[in-house]
Tab-separated table of C-alpha atoms and ligand atoms in Angstrom:
chain	number	residue	atom	x	y	z
A	1	MET	CA	64.473	69.926	142.394
A	2	ALA	CA	68.001	69.654	141.051
A	3	GLU	CA	70.508	67.105	142.311
A	4	LEU	CA	74.200	67.720	142.763
A	5	ASP	CA	77.003	65.308	143.205
A	6	ARG	CA	78.432	65.380	146.727
A	7	ARG	CA	81.978	65.084	145.407
A	8	ASP	CA	81.422	68.135	143.148
A	9	LEU	CA	80.410	70.076	146.175
A	10	LEU	CA	83.419	69.079	148.204
A	11	THR	CA	85.954	69.557	145.454
A	12	GLY	CA	84.179	72.801	144.572
A	13	LEU	CA	85.102	74.135	147.986
A	14	GLY	CA	88.721	73.290	147.322
A	15	GLY	CA	88.723	75.756	144.421
A	16	LEU	CA	87.412	78.685	146.411
A	17	GLY	CA	89.897	81.367	145.507
A	18	LEU	CA	89.069	83.674	148.363
A	19	ALA	CA	89.155	81.233	151.226
A	20	VAL	CA	91.692	78.658	150.217
A	21	ALA	CA	95.181	79.939	150.690
A	22	ALA	CA	97.818	77.740	149.117
A	23	GLY	CA	97.955	74.566	151.135
A	24	ALA	CA	94.997	75.473	153.328
A	25	CYS	CA	93.094	72.695	155.003
A	26	SER	CA	89.891	71.903	153.072
A	27	ALA	CA	86.536	71.295	154.720
A	28	ALA	CA	86.869	67.643	153.719
A	29	GLU	CA	90.304	67.129	155.272
A	30	PRO	CA	90.693	63.534	156.463
A	31	ALA	CA	90.888	63.170	160.222
A	32	ARG	CA	93.756	61.375	161.857
A	33	PRO	CA	92.059	58.630	163.778
A	34	GLY	CA	92.756	58.204	167.438
A	35	ARG	CA	93.145	61.738	168.695
A	36	LYS	CA	90.596	64.448	169.276
A	37	ILE	CA	91.682	68.049	169.598
A	38	GLY	CA	90.799	69.644	172.959
A	39	TYR	CA	88.882	72.931	172.937
A	40	ALA	CA	88.651	75.468	175.761
A	41	ILE	CA	85.613	77.743	175.464
A	42	VAL	CA	86.058	81.294	176.793
A	43	GLY	CA	82.792	83.013	177.635
A	44	LEU	CA	79.719	81.003	178.554
A	45	GLY	CA	76.996	83.124	176.945
A	46	TYR	CA	74.247	82.257	174.495
A	47	TYR	CA	76.275	81.274	171.441
A	48	ALA	CA	78.792	79.244	173.435
A	49	THR	CA	76.374	77.328	175.634
A	50	ARG	CA	73.276	77.007	173.439
A	51	ILE	CA	74.779	76.611	169.976
A	52	ILE	CA	78.442	75.533	170.066
A	53	MET	CA	78.934	73.365	173.160
A	54	PRO	CA	76.150	70.851	172.363
A	55	GLN	CA	77.827	70.204	168.998
A	56	PHE	CA	80.940	68.553	170.441
A	57	ALA	CA	78.846	65.375	170.801
A	58	ASN	CA	78.616	65.294	166.980
A	59	CYS	CA	82.308	66.006	166.290
A	60	ARG	CA	84.731	63.395	165.016
A	61	SER	CA	87.966	65.302	165.785
A	62	SER	CA	87.073	67.791	168.523
A	63	ARG	CA	86.210	67.545	172.190
A	64	LEU	CA	85.399	70.045	174.915
A	65	THR	CA	88.141	69.978	177.555
A	66	ALA	CA	88.097	73.316	179.424
A	67	LEU	CA	85.821	76.243	180.299
A	68	VAL	CA	86.662	79.870	181.101
A	69	SER	CA	84.099	82.115	182.756
A	70	GLY	CA	83.738	85.002	185.194
A	71	ASP	CA	81.075	82.955	186.968
A	72	MET	CA	82.456	79.754	188.519
A	73	ALA	CA	79.039	78.481	189.578
A	74	LYS	CA	77.922	78.645	185.943
A	75	ALA	CA	81.186	77.054	184.789
A	76	ARG	CA	80.709	74.163	187.267
A	77	THR	CA	77.161	73.558	186.076
A	78	PHE	CA	78.320	73.224	182.462
A	79	ALA	CA	81.416	71.277	183.544
A	80	ALA	CA	79.170	68.665	185.137
A	81	GLN	CA	77.049	68.475	181.985
A	82	TYR	CA	80.058	68.103	179.649
A	83	ASP	CA	82.354	66.115	181.921
A	84	VAL	CA	85.004	68.831	182.166
A	85	PRO	CA	87.211	68.302	185.259
A	86	GLU	CA	87.542	70.972	187.956
A	87	ARG	CA	91.258	71.382	187.110
A	88	SER	CA	90.226	72.594	183.635
A	89	LEU	CA	87.974	75.415	184.830
A	90	TYR	CA	89.422	78.936	184.704
A	91	THR	CA	88.352	82.455	185.564
A	92	TYR	CA	89.477	85.399	183.443
A	93	ASP	CA	92.142	86.019	186.129
A	94	THR	CA	93.526	82.470	186.118
A	95	PHE	CA	93.150	82.054	182.347
A	96	ASP	CA	96.890	82.252	181.583
A	97	ARG	CA	97.457	79.013	183.533
A	98	ILE	CA	95.838	77.282	180.594
A	99	ARG	CA	99.354	77.067	179.153
A	100	ASP	CA	100.002	74.185	181.574
A	101	ASN	CA	96.935	72.225	180.513
A	102	PRO	CA	97.905	69.546	177.982
A	103	ASP	CA	94.222	68.753	177.353
A	104	VAL	CA	93.732	72.143	175.667
A	105	ASP	CA	94.986	72.511	172.095
A	106	VAL	CA	92.797	75.389	170.966
A	107	VAL	CA	90.953	78.227	172.686
A	108	TYR	CA	87.612	79.315	171.205
A	109	VAL	CA	86.908	82.959	172.147
A	110	ILE	CA	83.139	83.601	172.360
A	111	LEU	CA	83.159	86.869	174.285
A	112	PRO	CA	81.867	90.366	173.439
A	113	ASN	CA	83.707	91.723	170.398
A	114	SER	CA	86.032	94.087	172.248
A	115	MET	CA	87.468	91.127	174.229
A	116	HIS	CA	88.400	88.980	171.220
A	117	ALA	CA	91.815	90.575	170.754
A	118	GLU	CA	92.918	90.260	174.383
A	119	TYR	CA	91.933	86.604	174.698
A	120	THR	CA	93.317	85.671	171.298
A	121	ILE	CA	96.675	87.197	172.174
A	122	ARG	CA	96.748	85.686	175.685
A	123	SER	CA	95.838	82.285	174.198
A	124	ALA	CA	98.643	82.464	171.631
A	125	GLN	CA	101.077	83.526	174.339
A	126	ALA	CA	99.953	80.481	176.321
A	127	GLY	CA	100.930	78.337	173.340
A	128	LYS	CA	97.371	77.558	172.205
A	129	HIS	CA	95.778	77.716	168.758
A	130	VAL	CA	92.805	80.099	168.564
A	131	VAL	CA	89.356	80.367	167.029
A	132	THR	CA	87.804	83.770	167.624
A	133	GLU	CA	84.218	84.692	167.001
A	134	LYS	CA	83.154	87.253	164.438
A	135	PRO	CA	83.803	90.108	164.113
A	136	MET	CA	87.443	89.261	164.677
A	137	SER	CA	88.062	92.493	166.633
A	138	VAL	CA	86.852	96.056	166.956
A	139	SER	CA	89.689	97.658	164.966
A	140	VAL	CA	92.184	96.958	162.215
A	141	SER	CA	95.103	97.460	164.591
A	142	GLU	CA	93.713	94.857	167.004
A	143	ALA	CA	93.227	92.363	164.177
A	144	GLU	CA	96.804	92.959	163.026
A	145	ALA	CA	98.051	92.395	166.580
A	146	MET	CA	96.071	89.123	166.792
A	147	VAL	CA	97.531	87.822	163.528
A	148	ALA	CA	101.019	88.885	164.630
A	149	ALA	CA	100.698	87.249	168.078
A	150	CYS	CA	99.587	83.913	166.616
A	151	ARG	CA	102.291	84.041	163.962
A	152	LYS	CA	104.958	84.812	166.579
A	153	ALA	CA	103.775	81.933	168.762
A	154	GLY	CA	103.571	79.584	165.772
A	155	ARG	CA	99.888	78.956	166.494
A	156	LYS	CA	96.948	78.819	164.077
A	157	LEU	CA	94.227	81.465	164.099
A	158	ALA	CA	90.741	81.062	162.624
A	159	VAL	CA	87.598	83.210	162.677
A	160	GLY	CA	84.162	81.706	163.370
A	161	TYR	CA	82.569	82.293	159.972
A	162	ARG	CA	80.427	79.170	160.001
A	163	SER	CA	78.802	79.875	156.584
A	164	HIS	CA	81.923	78.528	154.864
A	165	PHE	CA	80.928	75.102	156.217
A	166	GLN	CA	77.219	75.382	155.367
A	167	PRO	CA	76.132	73.336	152.308
A	168	HIS	CA	73.844	75.952	150.666
A	169	ASN	CA	76.531	78.610	150.949
A	170	ILE	CA	79.198	76.195	149.691
A	171	LEU	CA	76.981	75.316	146.734
A	172	ALA	CA	76.337	79.004	145.982
A	173	MET	CA	80.120	79.571	145.889
A	174	LYS	CA	80.496	76.678	143.473
A	175	LEU	CA	77.666	77.880	141.194
A	176	SER	CA	79.195	81.336	141.186
A	177	ARG	CA	82.559	79.965	140.111
A	178	ASP	CA	81.492	77.368	137.578
A	179	GLY	CA	79.640	79.737	135.236
A	180	SER	CA	76.142	78.486	136.124
A	181	ILE	CA	74.837	82.067	136.004
A	182	GLY	CA	77.319	83.299	133.397
A	183	THR	CA	79.623	86.226	134.055
A	184	ARG	CA	79.092	87.729	137.491
A	185	ARG	CA	77.718	91.280	137.378
A	186	TYR	CA	76.059	92.200	140.668
A	187	VAL	CA	75.972	91.038	144.275
A	188	HIS	CA	73.569	92.088	146.983
A	189	ALA	CA	73.653	91.120	150.676
A	190	GLU	CA	71.385	92.227	153.498
A	191	HIS	CA	71.362	91.126	157.132
A	192	GLY	CA	69.503	92.477	160.117
A	193	PHE	CA	67.164	91.951	163.008
A	194	VAL	CA	65.208	94.170	165.368
A	195	GLN	CA	67.177	94.944	168.510
A	196	GLY	CA	65.154	95.236	171.691
A	197	ASP	CA	66.800	95.885	175.031
A	198	PRO	CA	68.969	99.055	174.909
A	199	THR	CA	71.148	97.790	177.795
A	200	LYS	CA	72.636	94.878	175.807
A	201	TRP	CA	76.417	94.843	175.258
A	202	ARG	CA	75.756	94.732	171.484
A	203	LEU	CA	74.473	98.320	171.723
A	204	LYS	CA	77.490	99.576	173.720
A	205	LYS	CA	80.231	100.933	171.528
A	206	ALA	CA	83.027	100.010	173.943
A	207	LEU	CA	82.044	96.326	173.943
A	208	ALA	CA	80.612	95.853	170.454
A	209	GLY	CA	82.856	98.239	168.511
A	210	GLY	CA	79.858	99.371	166.461
A	211	GLY	CA	76.269	98.486	165.718
A	212	SER	CA	74.585	96.337	163.092
A	213	LEU	CA	77.666	96.285	160.863
A	214	MET	CA	79.789	94.661	163.579
A	215	ASP	CA	77.093	92.091	164.307
A	216	MET	CA	75.168	91.039	161.179
A	217	GLY	CA	76.833	93.308	158.633
A	218	VAL	CA	79.994	91.222	158.613
A	219	TYR	CA	77.898	88.356	157.187
A	220	SER	CA	76.938	90.637	154.294
A	221	VAL	CA	80.577	91.645	153.786
A	222	GLN	CA	81.700	88.015	153.913
A	223	ALA	CA	79.005	86.816	151.483
A	224	MET	CA	79.913	89.547	149.003
A	225	ARG	CA	83.538	88.424	149.202
A	226	TYR	CA	82.971	84.671	149.000
A	227	LEU	CA	80.327	84.809	146.279
A	228	THR	CA	82.353	87.044	143.979
A	229	GLY	CA	85.750	85.604	144.959
A	230	GLU	CA	86.992	89.201	144.786
A	231	GLU	CA	88.055	91.953	147.141
A	232	PRO	CA	86.399	95.376	146.937
A	233	ALA	CA	88.660	98.012	145.413
A	234	ALA	CA	86.463	100.991	146.341
A	235	ILE	CA	83.852	101.439	149.065
A	236	THR	CA	81.168	104.113	149.492
A	237	ALA	CA	78.807	103.967	152.475
A	238	ARG	CA	75.874	105.729	154.151
A	239	SER	CA	74.212	105.155	157.490
A	240	SER	CA	70.792	105.969	158.896
A	241	THR	CA	70.377	106.039	162.672
A	242	ASP	CA	67.846	107.748	164.908
A	243	ARG	CA	70.085	108.934	167.731
A	244	LYS	CA	67.020	109.777	169.852
A	245	ASP	CA	66.152	106.068	169.941
A	246	PRO	CA	67.720	104.820	173.232
A	247	ARG	CA	68.928	101.666	171.457
A	248	PHE	CA	71.113	103.686	169.126
A	249	ALA	CA	72.656	106.263	171.424
A	250	GLU	CA	76.112	104.756	170.874
A	251	VAL	CA	76.050	102.572	167.761
A	252	GLU	CA	74.627	102.698	164.262
A	253	ASP	CA	71.310	101.162	163.289
A	254	MET	CA	71.190	100.841	159.515
A	255	ILE	CA	74.222	101.144	157.295
A	256	SER	CA	74.616	100.409	153.594
A	257	TRP	CA	77.553	100.346	151.265
A	258	THR	CA	78.552	99.982	147.651
A	259	PHE	CA	81.548	97.861	146.698
A	260	GLU	CA	83.292	98.266	143.351
A	261	PHE	CA	85.149	95.062	142.514
A	262	PRO	CA	88.124	94.935	140.130
A	263	SER	CA	86.216	92.794	137.555
A	264	GLY	CA	83.494	95.426	137.239
A	265	VAL	CA	81.041	93.656	139.554
A	266	ILE	CA	79.100	96.123	141.687
A	267	GLY	CA	77.947	95.106	145.153
A	268	HIS	CA	75.373	96.575	147.485
A	269	GLY	CA	75.410	95.469	151.101
A	270	MET	CA	73.542	96.531	154.196
A	271	SER	CA	72.859	95.699	157.803
A	272	SER	CA	70.164	96.844	160.167
A	273	TYR	CA	69.200	96.701	163.825
A	274	SER	CA	65.624	97.890	163.147
A	275	SER	CA	64.397	95.516	160.419
A	276	ASN	CA	64.698	91.816	159.620
A	277	HIS	CA	66.826	90.698	156.670
A	278	ASN	CA	68.774	87.599	155.717
A	279	HIS	CA	69.213	87.540	151.955
A	280	VAL	CA	72.125	87.280	149.536
A	281	ARG	CA	71.778	87.488	145.752
A	282	LEU	CA	74.379	87.118	143.021
A	283	THR	CA	73.354	88.055	139.484
A	284	GLY	CA	75.242	87.131	136.349
A	285	ASP	CA	74.558	87.749	132.669
A	286	LYS	CA	72.846	84.334	132.359
A	287	GLY	CA	71.052	83.984	135.664
A	288	ARG	CA	70.819	84.601	139.367
A	289	ILE	CA	71.413	82.808	142.659
A	290	ASP	CA	69.400	83.662	145.748
A	291	LEU	CA	70.178	82.497	149.256
A	292	GLU	CA	67.239	83.334	151.498
A	293	PRO	CA	67.574	82.853	154.314
A	294	ALA	CA	71.311	82.814	153.728
A	295	THR	CA	73.008	82.558	157.103
A	296	PRO	CA	70.692	81.439	159.923
A	297	TYR	CA	71.646	78.619	162.259
A	298	GLU	CA	69.503	76.288	160.128
A	299	GLY	CA	66.901	76.415	157.369
A	300	GLN	CA	68.909	77.990	154.526
A	301	ALA	CA	67.275	77.980	151.088
A	302	LEU	CA	68.926	78.364	147.676
A	303	ARG	CA	67.221	79.202	144.387
A	304	ILE	CA	68.771	79.531	140.970
A	305	ALA	CA	67.149	81.310	138.030
A	306	ARG	CA	68.476	80.661	134.546
A	307	GLY	CA	67.062	80.023	131.043
A	308	GLY	CA	63.724	81.501	132.028
A	309	LYS	CA	63.229	79.013	134.877
A	310	GLU	CA	63.708	79.323	138.609
A	311	GLU	CA	64.299	76.257	140.761
A	312	ARG	CA	65.169	75.466	144.325
A	313	LEU	CA	68.421	73.571	144.764
A	314	ASP	CA	68.917	71.271	147.716
A	315	PRO	CA	72.592	70.580	148.164
A	316	PRO	CA	73.737	67.191	149.359
A	317	PRO	CA	74.778	67.146	153.007
A	318	GLY	CA	78.178	68.665	153.642
A	319	PRO	CA	81.136	66.726	154.979
A	320	ALA	CA	79.968	67.455	158.531
A	321	VAL	CA	76.716	67.009	160.430
A	322	ASN	CA	76.147	70.774	160.261
A	323	GLN	CA	78.042	74.054	159.857
A	324	PHE	CA	79.026	74.239	163.541
A	325	VAL	CA	80.515	70.750	163.570
A	326	GLY	CA	82.145	71.516	160.215
A	327	GLN	CA	83.833	74.574	161.654
A	328	LEU	CA	84.953	72.865	164.894
A	329	ASP	CA	86.314	69.750	163.173
A	330	HIS	CA	87.921	71.728	160.360
A	331	MET	CA	90.081	73.622	162.859
A	332	ALA	CA	90.851	70.399	164.733
A	333	GLU	CA	91.894	68.667	161.529
A	334	CYS	CA	94.028	71.633	160.456
A	335	ILE	CA	95.846	71.262	163.792
A	336	LEU	CA	96.150	67.481	163.468
A	337	ASN	CA	97.428	67.746	159.886
A	338	ASP	CA	99.413	70.973	160.431
A	339	ARG	CA	97.582	72.905	157.711
A	340	PRO	CA	96.433	76.544	157.710
A	341	PRO	CA	92.710	77.022	158.422
A	342	LEU	CA	90.373	78.026	155.603
A	343	ILE	CA	88.921	80.962	157.530
A	344	SER	CA	92.195	82.462	158.615
A	345	GLY	CA	93.081	85.412	160.782
A	346	GLU	CA	94.171	87.178	157.599
A	347	MET	CA	90.653	86.775	156.192
A	348	GLY	CA	89.199	88.269	159.382
A	349	LEU	CA	91.758	91.089	159.201
A	350	GLN	CA	90.641	91.899	155.649
A	351	ASP	CA	87.035	92.094	156.890
A	352	MET	CA	88.147	94.578	159.524
A	353	ARG	CA	89.863	96.717	156.872
A	354	ILE	CA	86.615	96.696	154.880
A	355	VAL	CA	84.500	97.449	157.963
A	356	ASP	CA	86.821	100.335	158.823
A	357	ALA	CA	86.481	101.724	155.279
A	358	ILE	CA	82.663	101.435	155.460
A	359	TYR	CA	82.628	103.404	158.723
A	360	ARG	CA	85.035	106.043	157.392
A	361	SER	CA	83.011	106.501	154.229
A	362	ALA	CA	79.693	106.663	156.123
A	363	ALA	CA	81.225	109.305	158.403
A	364	GLY	CA	81.702	111.580	155.406
A	365	GLY	CA	84.922	110.204	154.005
A	366	GLY	CA	83.561	109.803	150.489
A	367	THR	CA	84.706	106.842	148.442
A	368	ILE	CA	87.517	104.899	150.127
A	369	ARG	CA	89.944	103.053	147.851
A	370	LEU	CA	91.548	99.942	149.327
B	1	NAD	P1	76.256	86.724	175.101
B	1	NAD	O1	75.948	88.069	175.671
B	1	NAD	O2	75.189	85.685	175.135
B	1	NAD	O3	77.533	86.096	175.828
B	1	NAD	C1	78.667	86.864	176.135
B	1	NAD	C2	79.452	86.187	177.257
B	1	NAD	O4	80.560	87.023	177.583
B	1	NAD	C3	78.629	86.019	178.540
B	1	NAD	O5	78.905	84.762	179.098
B	1	NAD	C4	79.165	87.100	179.443
B	1	NAD	O6	79.095	86.757	180.829
B	1	NAD	C5	80.610	87.187	178.990
B	1	NAD	N1	81.224	88.475	179.303
B	1	NAD	C6	82.461	88.631	179.822
B	1	NAD	N2	82.737	89.915	180.021
B	1	NAD	C7	81.644	90.607	179.626
B	1	NAD	C8	81.319	91.991	179.611
B	1	NAD	N3	82.190	92.926	180.017
B	1	NAD	N4	80.110	92.347	179.150
B	1	NAD	C9	79.241	91.423	178.680
B	1	NAD	N5	79.494	90.092	178.682
B	1	NAD	C10	80.685	89.686	179.158
B	1	NAD	O7	76.770	86.959	173.622
B	1	NAD	P2	76.819	85.906	172.427
B	1	NAD	O8	75.608	86.062	171.590
B	1	NAD	O9	77.157	84.578	172.962
B	1	NAD	O10	78.041	86.514	171.557
B	1	NAD	C11	79.405	86.296	171.915
B	1	NAD	C12	80.260	86.427	170.662
B	1	NAD	O11	79.874	85.431	169.733
B	1	NAD	C13	80.141	87.761	169.932
B	1	NAD	O12	81.383	88.152	169.425
B	1	NAD	C14	79.183	87.474	168.796
B	1	NAD	O13	79.402	88.298	167.662
B	1	NAD	C15	79.537	86.024	168.486
B	1	NAD	N6	78.406	85.291	167.922
B	1	NAD	C16	78.596	84.590	166.776
B	1	NAD	C17	77.563	83.880	166.212
B	1	NAD	C18	77.789	83.091	164.955
B	1	NAD	O14	76.799	82.610	164.398
B	1	NAD	N7	79.010	82.922	164.510
B	1	NAD	C19	76.299	83.901	166.822
B	1	NAD	C20	76.135	84.598	168.009
B	1	NAD	C21	77.200	85.296	168.558
């Protein structure tokens, strides 16, 4: 089992061409002691209540200060659990009053995809910074409007791509950049799971914006971008969906795409709602990196093959307790230190341009050049 220096890993992140805009806050940004940034969570569904909210207890710079829900009984139950005062509970109708709440610095939008744009824009107009869940929106024009609204309000916008704070993924980015597998030649990313209940919002076009691509496929798109450090110049896509299956009456099941990158790297990505996948592979002329599983909530594994040997690499712990804490505290520390977030609205907007090109190509548009 190979060992890596923790400092290498942290400074490695600082060199990530794709994610680090000039002056962007790094994942290892020092906190300013004494103040924690207040988060309002909008939408009290599975990801908000089961995954994100319990993590505030582990944060050094973030705290949960407000809740927004269509169900006040549910909001009060969680408010009691997390010590959120009644004055900091909002419905979707009273949400805009959040502007008067000095305990809220940032709004974290964890609603169905088609609601991300509205709540991001309303949050910015209320003078709050915003984190929105992935996918950033359901269209390029919405994503542009979100970036514009936050820019106009002078507020920061980040997208909830937690993998950028996950040690195995951070290490894979570093190994890609530092020549450990030679010159990059090929990237492959696949994500999927088997959808069950056809009534879920994820299978409704109006709420989800699309099918597997909008849900898990954006992880494949992201991994292909952050492992190569490049943007696709040309995209060709195909989809395969049984429209007689009640789950897929409105959205796609499986979709795959080819990216041509400017350096000559070729990428194949896919997502599926009828088979299980969670694998990313980057191949160079001297070796190969595999992340499998690549992007679950926990349990990532990284292998590197080079010089005729394959070994598992266990990265040192990241700067945060886990990827969720890393993401929450990173945004808080960007606000405290007035730095742009690593996973910016512009990065989410670029994903939406890519997603749009994948859909256009799969619909018969041939190869789309970006
Ligand atoms: P969920 O169905 O569990 O929760 C959605 C919440 O939105 C519920 O509280 C629901 O009451 C509320 N809501 C408000 N209006 C609604 C409407 N018209 N229809 C349906 N629900 C409505 O979903 P989730 O799994 O928590 O996903 C929420 C968002 O978080 C999605 O954008 C999803 O892509 C994202 N997500 C991200 C990750 C990640 O790892 N980054 C993981 C899961 C989900």
